Amino acid sequence: MVKRQLPNPSEILELMKFKKFELNSRKRRLDAALTIEDLRQIAKRRTPAAAFDYTDGAAEGEISMERSVQSFQDVEFHPSILNDVSHVDTTTQILGGSSAMPFGIAPTGFTRLMQTEGEIAGASAAGAAGIPFTLSTLGTTSIEDVKKVNPEGRNWFQLYVMREREISYGLVERAAAAGYDTLFFTVDTPIAGARLRDTRNGFAIPPQLTPKTILNAIPRPWWWWDFLTTQKLEFASLSETGGTVGELLNSAMDPSIDFDDLAEIRKMWPGKFAVKGVQTVADAKKLADLGVDSIVLSNHGGRQLDRAPVPFELLPEVAREIGKDVEIIIDTGIRNGADIVASLALGADFALIGRAYLFGLMAGGRAGVDRTIAILSEQIERTMKLLQVSSVAELNPSHVTQLRRFSRDGQLDGANPRTDLS
């Protein structure tokens, strides 16, 4: 029988230790965010529907995006045992330089629309964390201004080839002159994908005030205050604004882009050259034969062709075919540092985060981007320690099994079998 006694007041007082209340509301909400999904929920509360859905949404039925996220969840890790992981090294070499973490910030368009600090927040946070930042052709901060806020960090530039080739050539020259070390030549956007959330929301650049947007703005006055009291939202590298995203992309992009354009741009660029938007093994091999420095396995975040290949599912075969000849970068669907670890184990050299970065930006500007990087970095380090590997280089296919929802002939497998890739 348990012996009971009256509570000791001094012992009760010892238990009554209250956490100091954080007066800074931004810091308070960001400190409470423990995952990228937490940041996404904060972003959704604080951002008008049209801007949030532009970030959160994808093309048509959003099948590619959902499959890409799911593919990372369908992973089984296989930890080693009895290895010293009192210290783990997360640094990696990519595209001729170092990165403190095996991920960088992907190129995203219209970034100041999500939150007015935009690319300035992303580039400065990346520089502080020692990871690369990629500026989009459709960015809302200039090539030169990004360099100013990240003068010592690694800046990469993502290029769309325009109908007016001289525009694209001029951007290449400006990025080179500003000291950007890598060019990402994007190949998956001959036209705009059908992003139905944007159409339903009447989303346009710049945002238009309508009865619907005004109603949606009422619980989010801070966003509109920032939008209306800061520099006009417009492309930093392009002169054309006004219209839906699809109209803007279709008026600028050139569906006739081909390998001659790739060769022409490559001759102009003095630094490392990567091709972004590769979605088949055959194309990966062709680009490797052409001697590009890197390929980015990407379905554009599911925002272009719906039902496109899932980069993470494509990764092992591409790594087996070309992994020794070309550096492999992966994006799309990354929501956790464990997703990045799994990618490295299956043959990727590096990863890029897009939505995860933007959720942090919308949740809290520069501080929110810092929080995104911190969350992913903590998850990477913890996953590596639990796998009992002490460096990125130790990760290999024996650490990961992809649990497949679909068999290789495309038929649904009810048993969800394991496919051992070791």
XYZ file of N, CA and C in Angstrom, residues 247-405:
477
model
N -0.410 34.561 -67.558
C -0.261 35.516 -68.658
C 1.148 36.085 -68.706
N 1.696 36.408 -67.533
C 3.043 36.966 -67.482
C 4.082 35.955 -67.961
N 3.951 34.717 -67.497
C 4.912 33.693 -67.908
C 4.804 33.394 -69.403
N 3.583 33.253 -69.880
C 3.406 32.907 -71.288
C 3.863 34.022 -72.225
N 3.769 35.263 -71.753
C 4.223 36.365 -72.601
C 5.745 36.469 -72.624
N 6.391 35.953 -71.559
C 7.852 36.081 -71.454
C 8.602 34.839 -71.931
N 8.059 33.641 -71.625
C 8.795 32.410 -71.919
C 8.718 32.069 -73.404
N 9.700 31.280 -73.840
C 9.776 30.900 -75.248
C 9.698 29.381 -75.368
N 8.579 28.849 -75.909
C 8.463 27.393 -76.039
C 9.391 26.784 -77.083
N 10.131 27.619 -77.817
C 11.058 27.085 -78.826
C 12.456 26.851 -78.267
N 12.668 27.077 -76.973
C 13.985 26.894 -76.361
C 14.511 25.479 -76.636
N 15.803 25.354 -76.967
C 16.371 24.047 -77.305
C 17.829 23.966 -76.848
N 18.506 22.887 -77.263
C 19.887 22.676 -76.832
C 20.843 23.724 -77.396
N 20.490 24.359 -78.493
C 21.328 25.448 -79.010
C 21.334 26.623 -78.035
N 20.174 26.899 -77.410
C 20.110 27.967 -76.413
C 20.968 27.614 -75.209
N 20.901 26.352 -74.797
C 21.733 25.921 -73.673
C 23.206 26.155 -73.987
N 23.608 25.763 -75.182
C 25.020 25.933 -75.567
C 25.415 27.404 -75.614
N 24.511 28.257 -76.121
C 24.807 29.685 -76.235
C 24.983 30.327 -74.865
N 24.057 30.036 -73.947
C 24.155 30.597 -72.596
C 25.384 30.059 -71.881
N 25.647 28.782 -72.078
C 26.793 28.190 -71.404
C 28.103 28.837 -71.825
N 28.214 29.200 -73.093
C 29.429 29.880 -73.574
C 29.598 31.245 -72.908
N 28.479 31.886 -72.566
C 28.540 33.216 -71.975
C 28.926 33.188 -70.502
N 28.647 32.071 -69.832
C 28.745 32.041 -68.372
C 30.130 31.593 -67.918
N 30.805 32.363 -67.067
C 32.170 32.019 -66.658
C 32.260 31.056 -65.478
N 31.154 30.876 -64.750
C 31.200 30.057 -63.543
C 30.647 28.661 -63.734
N 30.185 28.063 -62.638
C 29.584 26.737 -62.689
C 28.217 26.804 -63.371
N 27.878 25.707 -64.081
C 26.667 25.706 -64.900
C 25.817 24.488 -64.536
N 24.592 24.748 -64.072
C 23.666 23.683 -63.685
C 22.416 23.759 -64.546
N 21.780 22.624 -64.777
C 20.531 22.567 -65.531
C 19.423 22.120 -64.582
N 18.406 22.950 -64.454
C 17.334 22.717 -63.477
C 16.045 22.290 -64.175
N 15.435 21.212 -63.649
C 14.180 20.741 -64.205
C 14.308 19.436 -64.953
N 15.361 18.673 -64.660
C 15.584 17.382 -65.318
C 14.628 16.354 -64.704
N 13.948 15.569 -65.587
C 12.901 14.670 -65.095
C 12.956 13.263 -65.694
N 14.020 12.955 -66.448
C 14.191 11.590 -66.957
C 15.653 11.191 -66.857
N 15.890 9.888 -66.782
C 17.256 9.375 -66.742
C 17.965 9.679 -68.057
N 17.245 9.537 -69.171
C 17.861 9.776 -70.480
C 18.364 11.202 -70.607
N 17.572 12.173 -70.159
C 18.021 13.563 -70.237
C 19.186 13.816 -69.287
N 19.150 13.192 -68.118
C 20.275 13.344 -67.183
C 21.566 12.835 -67.829
N 21.508 11.688 -68.511
C 22.694 11.129 -69.164
C 23.165 12.026 -70.308
N 22.222 12.585 -71.058
C 22.597 13.461 -72.166
C 23.318 14.702 -71.658
N 22.821 15.280 -70.585
C 23.454 16.472 -70.015
C 24.823 16.133 -69.422
N 24.928 14.959 -68.828
C 26.236 14.528 -68.309
C 27.243 14.401 -69.448
N 26.792 13.860 -70.569
C 27.671 13.727 -71.734
C 28.096 15.092 -72.274
N 27.225 16.102 -72.087
C 27.565 17.455 -72.535
C 28.515 18.160 -71.566
N 28.708 17.552 -70.388
C 29.688 18.093 -69.454
C 29.200 19.212 -68.559
N 27.881 19.301 -68.297
C 27.405 20.315 -67.358
C 27.929 19.968 -65.971
N 27.988 20.959 -65.111
C 28.530 20.735 -63.771
C 27.541 20.038 -62.850
N 26.241 20.323 -63.040
C 25.240 19.758 -62.144
C 23.900 19.683 -62.853
N 23.087 18.732 -62.421
C 21.684 18.714 -62.826
C 20.821 18.829 -61.576
N 19.668 19.466 -61.719
C 18.709 19.565 -60.622
C 17.503 18.718 -60.983
N 17.316 17.615 -60.247
C 16.115 16.804 -60.411
C 14.960 17.564 -59.776
N 14.006 17.977 -60.610
C 12.949 18.856 -60.128
C 11.749 18.772 -61.044
N 10.543 18.743 -60.454
C 9.346 18.927 -61.263
C 8.722 20.300 -61.002
N 9.589 21.246 -60.628
C 9.199 22.640 -60.410
C 8.187 22.757 -59.268
N 8.380 21.920 -58.251
C 7.461 21.960 -57.118
C 6.055 21.528 -57.476
N 5.923 20.757 -58.568
C 4.600 20.344 -59.015
C 3.803 21.450 -59.661
N 4.469 22.542 -60.043
C 3.764 23.739 -60.503
C 3.673 23.834 -62.034
N 4.264 22.876 -62.739
C 4.231 22.908 -64.191
C 3.382 21.746 -64.728
N 4.001 20.623 -65.046
C 3.273 19.459 -65.544
C 2.792 18.620 -64.372
N 1.474 18.514 -64.206
C 0.965 17.648 -63.152
C 1.159 16.194 -63.584
N 1.295 15.315 -62.587
C 1.638 13.903 -62.807
C 3.055 13.735 -63.377
N 3.890 14.738 -63.202
C 5.291 14.630 -63.615
C 6.026 13.667 -62.680
N 7.189 13.180 -63.086
C 7.955 12.268 -62.211
C 8.285 12.915 -60.873
N 8.347 12.083 -59.852
C 8.735 12.533 -58.512
C 10.260 12.504 -58.428
N 10.918 13.640 -58.196
C 12.390 13.663 -58.188
C 13.024 12.642 -57.247
N 12.469 12.486 -56.046
C 13.052 11.559 -55.077
C 12.955 10.113 -55.554
N 11.896 9.778 -56.290
C 11.762 8.429 -56.838
C 12.737 8.212 -57.995
N 13.030 9.270 -58.715
C 13.939 9.195 -59.861
C 15.405 9.144 -59.434
N 15.672 9.669 -58.266
C 17.043 9.891 -57.801
C 17.951 8.659 -57.829
N 17.556 7.503 -57.282
C 18.518 6.386 -57.217
C 19.039 5.954 -58.577
N 18.146 5.876 -59.577
C 18.588 5.445 -60.896
C 19.494 6.485 -61.548
N 19.163 7.743 -61.398
C 20.014 8.803 -61.940
C 21.384 8.761 -61.272
N 21.394 8.573 -59.957
C 22.673 8.511 -59.235
C 23.528 7.351 -59.722
N 22.902 6.208 -59.980
C 23.662 5.060 -60.480
C 24.242 5.326 -61.870
N 23.501 6.063 -62.692
C 23.909 6.288 -64.077
C 24.964 7.383 -64.219
N 24.812 8.474 -63.452
C 25.687 9.631 -63.697
C 26.317 10.214 -62.447
N 26.089 9.591 -61.297
C 26.509 10.201 -60.038
C 27.990 10.473 -59.912
N 28.817 9.737 -60.655
C 30.258 9.967 -60.563
C 30.744 11.044 -61.524
N 29.872 11.446 -62.437
C 30.286 12.406 -63.471
C 29.743 13.808 -63.247
N 28.582 13.915 -62.610
C 27.884 15.198 -62.474
C 27.310 15.286 -61.067
N 27.355 16.478 -60.476
C 26.734 16.659 -59.167
C 25.213 16.691 -59.328
N 24.530 16.025 -58.400
C 23.076 15.905 -58.461
C 22.461 16.703 -57.313
N 21.592 17.613 -57.684
C 20.838 18.410 -56.717
C 19.369 18.006 -56.850
N 18.635 18.031 -55.751
C 17.229 17.653 -55.773
C 16.387 18.722 -55.087
N 15.174 18.942 -55.610
C 14.200 19.768 -54.904
C 12.821 19.134 -55.050
N 11.813 19.803 -54.525
C 10.397 19.437 -54.583
C 10.002 18.480 -53.452
N 9.110 18.959 -52.604
C 8.510 18.118 -51.566
C 9.253 18.065 -50.258
N 10.353 18.793 -50.129
C 11.161 18.722 -48.901
C 10.489 19.534 -47.797
N 10.140 18.851 -46.713
C 9.486 19.497 -45.576
C 10.194 19.195 -44.256
N 11.259 18.409 -44.296
C 11.923 17.982 -43.071
C 13.396 17.743 -43.369
N 14.243 17.980 -42.395
C 15.655 17.697 -42.592
C 15.921 16.236 -42.896
N 15.048 15.350 -42.402
C 15.199 13.929 -42.702
C 15.022 13.659 -44.190
N 14.201 14.468 -44.882
C 14.049 14.328 -46.330
C 15.376 14.588 -47.035
N 16.111 15.568 -46.539
C 17.410 15.905 -47.122
C 18.415 14.793 -46.855
N 18.405 14.254 -45.634
C 19.306 13.151 -45.303
C 19.024 11.944 -46.197
N 17.748 11.622 -46.395
C 17.381 10.493 -47.253
C 17.864 10.717 -48.685
N 17.752 11.948 -49.159
C 18.201 12.270 -50.517
C 19.699 12.086 -50.658
N 20.444 12.534 -49.666
C 21.900 12.373 -49.706
C 22.279 10.895 -49.688
N 21.561 10.111 -48.905
C 21.859 8.686 -48.820
C 21.628 7.983 -50.155
N 20.646 8.443 -50.917
C 20.316 7.795 -52.183
C 21.057 8.394 -53.373
N 22.011 9.302 -53.112
C 22.884 9.732 -54.189
C 22.875 11.196 -54.538
N 22.030 11.999 -53.908
C 22.059 13.441 -54.165
C 23.279 14.057 -53.486
N 23.801 15.096 -54.091
C 24.906 15.836 -53.491
C 24.429 17.037 -52.688
N 23.185 17.464 -52.961
C 22.707 18.708 -52.353
C 21.201 18.774 -52.560
N 20.536 19.634 -51.785
C 19.093 19.834 -51.908
C 18.785 21.320 -51.907
N 17.646 21.677 -52.477
C 17.158 23.057 -52.482
C 15.778 23.104 -51.852
N 15.541 24.115 -51.034
C 14.224 24.288 -50.403
C 13.538 25.516 -50.986
N 12.281 25.369 -51.348
C 11.496 26.476 -51.888
C 10.365 26.853 -50.959
N 9.315 26.032 -50.932
C 8.165 26.359 -50.083
C 8.554 26.464 -48.614
N 9.428 25.579 -48.147
C 9.825 25.623 -46.731
C 10.399 26.984 -46.369
N 11.204 27.534 -47.265
C 11.772 28.876 -47.072
C 10.688 29.938 -47.079
N 9.749 29.828 -48.006
C 8.704 30.849 -48.127
C 7.721 30.794 -46.968
N 7.456 29.602 -46.441
C 6.596 29.532 -45.259
C 7.233 30.299 -44.099
N 8.539 30.132 -43.922
C 9.219 30.887 -42.875
C 9.173 32.375 -43.129
N 9.379 32.781 -44.392
C 9.324 34.192 -44.751
C 7.966 34.782 -44.419
N 6.898 34.101 -44.799
C 5.550 34.606 -44.526
C 5.240 34.601 -43.029
N 5.834 33.668 -42.301
C 5.571 33.583 -40.867
C 6.266 34.678 -40.080
N 7.398 35.203 -40.623
C 8.105 36.182 -39.801
C 9.250 36.905 -40.467
N 9.205 37.090 -41.785
C 10.264 37.839 -42.456
C 11.623 37.175 -42.300
N 12.672 37.979 -42.160
C 14.025 37.447 -42.027
C 14.119 36.460 -40.860
N 13.502 36.807 -39.727
C 13.554 35.912 -38.568
C 12.884 34.580 -38.877
N 11.845 34.615 -39.698
C 11.176 33.382 -40.082
C 12.031 32.514 -40.981
N 12.811 33.131 -41.868
C 13.724 32.358 -42.708
C 14.821 31.746 -41.840
N 15.331 32.521 -40.888
C 16.304 31.970 -39.941
C 15.726 30.748 -39.237
N 14.443 30.833 -38.867
C 13.806 29.720 -38.156
C 13.679 28.493 -39.058
N 13.333 28.702 -40.333
C 13.289 27.586 -41.280
C 14.637 26.880 -41.342
N 15.699 27.662 -41.517
C 17.038 27.078 -41.635
C 17.414 26.343 -40.348
N 17.059 26.933 -39.202
C 17.391 26.304 -37.923
C 16.646 24.985 -37.742
N 15.351 24.967 -38.095
C 14.562 23.738 -37.951
C 15.143 22.624 -38.814
N 15.397 22.917 -40.081
C 15.929 21.892 -40.982
C 17.319 21.444 -40.547
N 18.138 22.401 -40.096
C 19.498 22.056 -39.658
C 19.461 21.145 -38.433
N 18.598 21.459 -37.471
C 18.459 20.614 -36.279
C 17.981 19.220 -36.662
N 17.035 19.145 -37.592
C 16.509 17.839 -38.009
C 17.569 17.017 -38.734
N 18.371 17.682 -39.564
C 19.452 16.980 -40.258
C 20.444 16.405 -39.258
N 20.883 17.241 -38.339
C 21.885 16.793 -37.363
C 21.333 15.671 -36.490
N 20.091 15.825 -36.051
C 19.500 14.776 -35.201
C 19.346 13.463 -35.974
N 18.877 13.548 -37.224
C 18.706 12.330 -38.025
C 20.041 11.641 -38.252
N 21.072 12.416 -38.551
C 22.397 11.821 -38.754
C 22.890 11.129 -37.482
N 22.682 11.768 -36.333
C 23.129 11.151 -35.085
C 22.363 9.863 -34.795
N 21.065 9.864 -35.073
C 20.271 8.664 -34.821
C 20.594 7.560 -35.831
N 21.005 7.945 -37.037
C 21.504 6.957 -37.998
C 22.918 6.508 -37.657
N 23.551 7.258 -36.753
C 24.918 7.010 -36.303
C 25.925 7.147 -37.443
N 25.786 8.247 -38.164
C 26.796 8.638 -39.144
C 27.329 10.009 -38.722
N 28.621 10.208 -38.856
C 29.222 11.432 -38.334
C 29.516 12.470 -39.415
N 29.257 12.120 -40.685
C 29.472 13.095 -41.755
C 28.523 12.800 -42.908
N 28.296 13.810 -43.723
C 27.450 13.652 -44.901
C 28.013 12.567 -45.816
N 29.331 12.489 -45.915
C 29.971 11.532 -46.821
C 29.680 10.082 -46.440
N 29.344 9.822 -45.172
C 29.082 8.453 -44.742
C 27.710 7.952 -45.155
N 26.807 8.842 -45.523
C 25.456 8.426 -45.908
C 25.507 7.648 -47.218
N 24.774 6.541 -47.281
C 24.764 5.717 -48.486
C 23.449 4.960 -48.581
N 23.166 4.286 -49.708
C 21.862 3.635 -49.895
C 21.497 2.594 -48.845
N 22.476 2.048 -48.129
C 22.136 1.065 -47.101
C 21.356 1.684 -45.944
N 21.369 3.009 -45.846
C 20.660 3.686 -44.764
C 19.184 3.919 -45.057
N 18.733 3.669 -46.287
C 17.375 4.064 -46.671
C 16.695 2.979 -47.495
N 15.438 2.732 -47.210
C 14.562 1.961 -48.076
C 13.387 2.850 -48.467
N 13.073 2.884 -49.742
C 11.884 3.586 -50.215
C 10.717 2.613 -50.206
N 9.675 2.955 -49.471
C 8.477 2.128 -49.421
C 7.547 2.593 -50.526
N 7.290 1.733 -51.491
C 6.617 2.170 -52.717
C 5.112 1.954 -52.654
N 4.368 2.993 -53.000
C 2.913 2.877 -53.140
C 2.541 2.389 -54.527
